[in-house]
Short mmCIF file of C-alpha atoms in Angstrom, two decimals:
data_model
loop_
_atom_site.label_atom_id
_atom_site.label_comp_id
_atom_site.label_asym_id
_atom_site.label_seq_id
_atom_site.Cartn_x
_atom_site.Cartn_y
_atom_site.Cartn_z
CA MET A 496 106.24 -76.65 148.06
CA ASP A 497 106.00 -75.90 144.32
CA VAL A 498 103.58 -78.58 143.09
CA LYS A 499 104.32 -77.86 139.42
CA GLU A 500 108.04 -78.41 140.01
CA VAL A 501 107.38 -81.64 141.94
CA ASN A 502 105.17 -82.84 139.07
CA ARG A 503 107.82 -81.95 136.45
CA ARG A 504 110.48 -83.86 138.41
CA THR A 505 108.16 -86.84 138.96
CA ILE A 506 107.25 -87.00 135.25
CA ALA A 507 110.92 -86.88 134.23
CA GLN A 508 111.89 -89.59 136.75
CA PHE A 509 108.94 -91.77 135.67
CA ARG A 510 109.81 -91.51 132.00
CA ALA A 511 113.51 -92.16 132.70
CA GLY A 512 112.51 -95.51 134.20
CA GLY A 513 114.35 -95.19 137.50
CA ASP A 514 113.32 -94.55 141.07
CA ILE A 515 110.80 -91.80 141.73
CA GLU A 516 111.63 -89.63 144.70
CA GLY A 517 109.05 -90.11 147.48
CA MET A 518 106.70 -92.32 145.43
CA GLN A 519 106.08 -95.96 144.58
CA ARG A 520 106.54 -96.52 140.84
CA ASP A 521 104.12 -99.47 140.80
CA ARG A 522 101.29 -97.23 142.10
CA LEU A 523 101.90 -94.31 139.75
CA ILE A 524 100.54 -93.37 136.32
CA LEU A 525 100.95 -90.33 134.15
CA LEU A 526 97.58 -89.05 132.96
CA THR A 527 97.48 -86.66 130.00
CA THR A 528 94.31 -84.66 129.49
CA THR A 529 93.31 -81.90 127.09
CA GLY A 530 92.82 -78.48 128.68
CA ARG A 531 89.15 -77.55 128.69
CA SER A 532 89.89 -73.90 127.84
CA THR A 533 93.30 -73.99 126.17
CA GLY A 534 93.19 -77.23 124.21
CA ALA A 535 96.77 -77.82 125.38
CA ARG A 536 97.86 -81.25 126.64
CA TYR A 537 98.60 -81.52 130.38
CA THR A 538 100.29 -84.45 132.10
CA THR A 539 99.71 -85.18 135.78
CA PRO A 540 101.29 -87.92 137.91
CA LEU A 541 98.61 -89.77 139.89
CA MET A 542 98.29 -92.74 142.18
CA PHE A 543 96.10 -95.49 140.75
CA HIS A 544 94.41 -98.71 141.82
CA ARG A 545 94.09 -101.61 139.38
CA ASP A 546 90.56 -103.04 139.13
CA GLY A 547 90.52 -105.82 136.56
CA ASP A 548 91.00 -104.29 133.11
CA ARG A 549 90.49 -100.74 134.32
CA LEU A 550 92.64 -98.37 136.34
CA LEU A 551 90.97 -96.27 139.02
CA ILE A 552 92.05 -92.75 139.94
CA VAL A 553 90.62 -90.47 142.60
CA ALA A 554 90.01 -86.73 142.22
CA SER A 555 90.41 -86.04 145.93
CA ASN A 556 92.64 -82.98 145.47
CA VAL A 557 93.81 -83.73 149.05
CA GLY A 558 90.37 -82.69 150.33
CA ALA A 559 90.37 -79.25 148.68
CA PRO A 560 86.97 -77.60 148.09
CA LYS A 561 87.28 -77.85 144.29
CA HIS A 562 88.05 -80.62 141.85
CA PRO A 563 91.59 -80.88 140.48
CA ASP A 564 92.14 -79.37 137.03
CA TRP A 565 92.82 -82.77 135.44
CA TYR A 566 89.33 -83.93 136.48
CA SER A 567 87.64 -80.83 135.08
CA ASN A 568 89.58 -81.37 131.84
CA LEU A 569 88.49 -85.00 131.40
CA ARG A 570 84.89 -84.11 132.12
CA LYS A 571 84.99 -81.96 128.99
CA ASP A 572 87.05 -84.44 126.94
CA PRO A 573 87.23 -87.99 128.37
CA HIS A 574 89.80 -89.13 125.81
CA VAL A 575 93.08 -89.29 127.73
CA THR A 576 96.52 -90.86 127.47
CA VAL A 577 97.75 -93.18 130.21
CA GLU A 578 101.37 -94.02 130.89
CA VAL A 579 101.79 -96.95 133.25
CA GLY A 580 104.97 -98.93 133.69
CA ARG A 581 106.63 -98.83 130.26
CA GLU A 582 103.33 -98.61 128.37
CA SER A 583 101.51 -95.62 126.92
CA TYR A 584 98.01 -95.93 125.48
CA PRO A 585 94.81 -94.00 124.76
CA ALA A 586 92.03 -94.50 127.28
CA LEU A 587 88.50 -93.38 128.04
CA ALA A 588 88.01 -91.71 131.44
CA THR A 589 84.61 -92.41 132.99
CA PRO A 590 83.55 -91.06 136.40
CA LEU A 591 81.87 -93.82 138.41
CA ARG A 592 78.21 -93.36 139.36
CA GLY A 593 75.65 -94.89 141.70
CA ASP A 594 76.30 -98.25 143.33
CA ASP A 595 79.56 -98.77 141.40
CA ARG A 596 80.97 -95.54 142.83
CA ALA A 597 79.67 -96.25 146.34
CA ARG A 598 81.17 -99.75 146.46
CA THR A 599 84.43 -98.67 144.87
CA TRP A 600 84.79 -95.59 147.08
CA ALA A 601 84.23 -97.68 150.23
CA MET A 602 86.90 -100.16 149.07
CA LEU A 603 89.37 -97.38 148.24
CA LYS A 604 88.91 -95.72 151.64
CA THR A 605 89.53 -99.05 153.38
CA THR A 606 92.56 -99.84 151.22
CA TYR A 607 93.98 -96.28 151.37
CA PRO A 608 92.74 -94.65 154.62
CA PHE A 609 94.10 -91.22 153.64
CA PHE A 610 91.20 -90.94 151.17
CA ALA A 611 88.79 -91.01 154.14
CA GLU A 612 90.75 -88.09 155.60
CA HIS A 613 90.51 -86.22 152.31
CA GLU A 614 86.74 -86.78 152.31
CA LEU A 615 86.46 -85.24 155.78
CA GLY A 616 88.18 -82.08 154.52
CA THR A 617 85.62 -81.23 151.84
CA SER A 618 81.87 -80.98 151.32
CA ARG A 619 82.08 -82.09 147.68
CA VAL A 620 81.60 -85.68 146.54
CA ILE A 621 85.08 -86.93 145.61
CA PRO A 622 85.02 -88.40 142.09
CA VAL A 623 86.40 -91.84 141.31
CA VAL A 624 87.34 -92.27 137.65
CA ALA A 625 87.81 -95.49 135.68
CA LEU A 626 90.38 -95.46 132.90
CA THR A 627 89.63 -98.01 130.20
CA ARG A 628 92.04 -98.77 127.37
CA MET A 629 90.66 -97.87 123.95
#
């Protein structure tokens, strides 16, 4: 499977406003980060969970040993763009810490059991990131 091609197709389908092959539109955002080395803008489709005024995303990378590129990018520059539904807006990406992360991670693993499987596949702590509209 060519992940870049799947992402390109998903982004195009999302922006066209129709069905998204193999995904639930109401659980999907497009996150645009700035490349930590290149300075280029990169857009990644991601599942999200709404938590009050913030959106939560998980850098599980399907249990891979390293963080996904989008997470490494937002660690360098937390100013991102979020596309959700028909809206697009600037947001601040903040990795959760301490008790907030622990409680939120436990809830996410209960709500979406595949995250617990991802956790079993890696020795790294899987980041949970809050996206807050600016």
